[in-house]
mmCIF file of C-alpha atoms in Angstrom:
data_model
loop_
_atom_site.group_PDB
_atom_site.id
_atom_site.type_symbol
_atom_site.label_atom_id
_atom_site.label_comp_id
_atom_site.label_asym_id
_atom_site.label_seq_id
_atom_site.Cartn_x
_atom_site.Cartn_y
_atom_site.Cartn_z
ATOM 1 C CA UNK A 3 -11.934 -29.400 -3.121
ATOM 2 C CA UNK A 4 -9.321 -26.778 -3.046
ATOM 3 C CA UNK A 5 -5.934 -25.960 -1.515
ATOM 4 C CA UNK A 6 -5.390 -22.370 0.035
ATOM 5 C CA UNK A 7 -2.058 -20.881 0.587
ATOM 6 C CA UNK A 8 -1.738 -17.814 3.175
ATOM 7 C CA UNK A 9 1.555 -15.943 2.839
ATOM 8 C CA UNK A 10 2.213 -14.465 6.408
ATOM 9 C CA UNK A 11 5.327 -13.191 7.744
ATOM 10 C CA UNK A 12 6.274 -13.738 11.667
ATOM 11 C CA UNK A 13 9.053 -12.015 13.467
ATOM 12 C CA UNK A 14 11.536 -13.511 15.617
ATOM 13 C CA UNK A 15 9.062 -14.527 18.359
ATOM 14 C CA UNK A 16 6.572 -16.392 16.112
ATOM 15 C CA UNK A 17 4.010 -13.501 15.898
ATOM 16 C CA UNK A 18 2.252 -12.818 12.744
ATOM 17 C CA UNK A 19 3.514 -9.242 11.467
ATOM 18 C CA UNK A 20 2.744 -9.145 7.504
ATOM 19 C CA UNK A 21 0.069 -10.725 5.800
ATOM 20 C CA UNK A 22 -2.853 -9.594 3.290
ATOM 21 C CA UNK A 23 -4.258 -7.399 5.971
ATOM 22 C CA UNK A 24 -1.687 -5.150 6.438
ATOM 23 C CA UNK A 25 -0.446 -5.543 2.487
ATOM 24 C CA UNK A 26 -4.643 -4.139 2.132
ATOM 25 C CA UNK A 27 -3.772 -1.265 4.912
ATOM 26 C CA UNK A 28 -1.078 -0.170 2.780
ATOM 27 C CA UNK A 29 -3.008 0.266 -0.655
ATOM 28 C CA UNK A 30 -5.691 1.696 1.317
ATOM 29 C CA UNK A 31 -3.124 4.487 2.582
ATOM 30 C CA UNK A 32 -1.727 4.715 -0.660
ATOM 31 C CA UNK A 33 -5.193 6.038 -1.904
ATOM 32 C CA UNK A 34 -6.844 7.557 0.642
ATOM 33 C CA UNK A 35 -3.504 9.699 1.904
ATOM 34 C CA UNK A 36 -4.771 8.729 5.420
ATOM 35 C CA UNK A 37 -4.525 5.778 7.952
ATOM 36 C CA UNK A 38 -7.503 7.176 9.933
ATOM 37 C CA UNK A 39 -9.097 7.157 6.167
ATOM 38 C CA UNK A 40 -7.505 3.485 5.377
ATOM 39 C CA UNK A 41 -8.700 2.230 8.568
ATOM 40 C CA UNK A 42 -12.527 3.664 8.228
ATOM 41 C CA UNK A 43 -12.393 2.060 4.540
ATOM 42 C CA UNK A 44 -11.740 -1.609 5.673
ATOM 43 C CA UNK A 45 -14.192 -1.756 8.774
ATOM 44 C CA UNK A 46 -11.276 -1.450 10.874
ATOM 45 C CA UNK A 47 -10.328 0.665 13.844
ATOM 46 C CA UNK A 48 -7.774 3.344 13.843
ATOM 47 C CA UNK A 49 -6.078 2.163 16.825
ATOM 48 C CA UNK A 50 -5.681 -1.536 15.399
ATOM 49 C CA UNK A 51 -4.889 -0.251 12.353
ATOM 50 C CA UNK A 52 -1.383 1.748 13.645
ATOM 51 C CA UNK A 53 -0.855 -1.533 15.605
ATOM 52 C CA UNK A 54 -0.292 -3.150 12.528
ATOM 53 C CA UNK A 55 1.815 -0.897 10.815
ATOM 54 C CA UNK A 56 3.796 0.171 14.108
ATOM 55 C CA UNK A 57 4.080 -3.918 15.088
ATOM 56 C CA UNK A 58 5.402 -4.471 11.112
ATOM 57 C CA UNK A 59 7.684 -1.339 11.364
ATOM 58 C CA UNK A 60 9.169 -3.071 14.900
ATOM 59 C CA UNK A 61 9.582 -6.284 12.713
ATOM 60 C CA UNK A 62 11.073 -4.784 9.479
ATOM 61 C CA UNK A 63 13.549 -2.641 11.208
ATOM 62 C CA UNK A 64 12.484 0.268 8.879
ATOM 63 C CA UNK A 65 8.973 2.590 8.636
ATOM 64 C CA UNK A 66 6.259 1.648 6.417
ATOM 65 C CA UNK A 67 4.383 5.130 6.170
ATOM 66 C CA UNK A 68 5.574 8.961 7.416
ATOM 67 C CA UNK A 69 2.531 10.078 9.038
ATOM 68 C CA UNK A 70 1.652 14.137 9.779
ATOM 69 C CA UNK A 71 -0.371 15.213 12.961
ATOM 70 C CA UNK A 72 -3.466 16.496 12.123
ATOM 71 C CA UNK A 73 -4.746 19.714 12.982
ATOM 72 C CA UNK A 74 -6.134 23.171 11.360
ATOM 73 C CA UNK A 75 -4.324 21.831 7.838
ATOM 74 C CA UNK A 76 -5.297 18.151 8.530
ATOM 75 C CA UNK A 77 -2.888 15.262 8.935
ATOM 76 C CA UNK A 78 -2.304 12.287 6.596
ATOM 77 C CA UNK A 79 -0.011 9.379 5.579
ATOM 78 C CA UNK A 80 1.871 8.157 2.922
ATOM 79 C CA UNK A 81 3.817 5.224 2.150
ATOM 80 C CA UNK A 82 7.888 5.605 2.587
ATOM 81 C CA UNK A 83 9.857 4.392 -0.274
ATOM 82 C CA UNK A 84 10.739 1.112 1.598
ATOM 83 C CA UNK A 85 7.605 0.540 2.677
ATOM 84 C CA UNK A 86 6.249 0.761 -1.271
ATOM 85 C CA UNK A 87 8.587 -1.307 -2.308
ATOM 86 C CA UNK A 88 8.068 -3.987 0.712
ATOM 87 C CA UNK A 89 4.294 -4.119 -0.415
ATOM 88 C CA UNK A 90 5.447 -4.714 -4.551
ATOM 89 C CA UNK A 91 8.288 -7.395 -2.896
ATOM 90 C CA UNK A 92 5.517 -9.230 -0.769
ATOM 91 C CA UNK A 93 2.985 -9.354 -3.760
ATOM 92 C CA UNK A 94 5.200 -10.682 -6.252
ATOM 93 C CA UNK A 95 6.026 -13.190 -3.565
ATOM 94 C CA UNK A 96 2.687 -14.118 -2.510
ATOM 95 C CA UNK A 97 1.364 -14.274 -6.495
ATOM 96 C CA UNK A 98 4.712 -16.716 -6.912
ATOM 97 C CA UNK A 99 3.528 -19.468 -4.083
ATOM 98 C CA UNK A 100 -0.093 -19.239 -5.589
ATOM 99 C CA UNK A 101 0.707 -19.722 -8.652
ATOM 100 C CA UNK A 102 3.261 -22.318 -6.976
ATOM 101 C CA UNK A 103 0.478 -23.563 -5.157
ATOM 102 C CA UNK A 104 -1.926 -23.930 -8.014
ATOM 103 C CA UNK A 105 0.352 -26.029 -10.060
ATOM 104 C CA UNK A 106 1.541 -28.208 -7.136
ATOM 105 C CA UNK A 107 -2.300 -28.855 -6.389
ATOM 106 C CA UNK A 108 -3.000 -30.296 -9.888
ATOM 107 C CA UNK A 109 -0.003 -32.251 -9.993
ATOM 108 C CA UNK A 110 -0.964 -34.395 -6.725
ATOM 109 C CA UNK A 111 -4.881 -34.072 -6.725
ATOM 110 C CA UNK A 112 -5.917 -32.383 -10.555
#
């Protein structure tokens, strides 16, 4: 038996706009310099892909990533200083309730 915590962030309406998914998105942007890239690299679509990160831009108030056009010199993406440092903010807060979590589980059921 186990206890799972899911760290997921919902905007004013109730609807889900941060989570691990999108926190993945962004590392996979980070590295590959490309949502299209990102996207191919988890399984994912490129349209659902730039529905998360436009849906969590609408929520945040600020952009995640600047993306370029592509074309002749190619396009790409990169992660805008906010949106880095939402990512680092969101995984020191998710490690915090597991770690939260874990402790709390052994003090009822370990």
């Amino acid at each position: 038996m186990r206890a799972i915590t899911r760290i997921v962030f919902l905007d004013d309406e109730g609807e889900k706009f941060f989570g691990e998914g999108p926190c993945r998105l962004l590392h996979a942007i980070e590295e590959t310099g490309s949502l299209n890239a990102a996207a191919q690299s988890m399984g994912m679509a490129y349209t659902k892909a730039l529905k998360l990160i436009n849906n969590a831009e609408k929520a945040l108030g600020f952009k995640l990533t600047v993306r370029a056009v592509g074309g002749k010199s190619g396009g790409g993406s990169t992660l805008t200083e906010e949106g880095r440092e939402w990512m680092e903010r969101y995984e020191v807060y998710r490690d915090a309730c597991l770690r939260e979590n874990s402790r709390l589980y052994n003090e009822y059921f370990g």
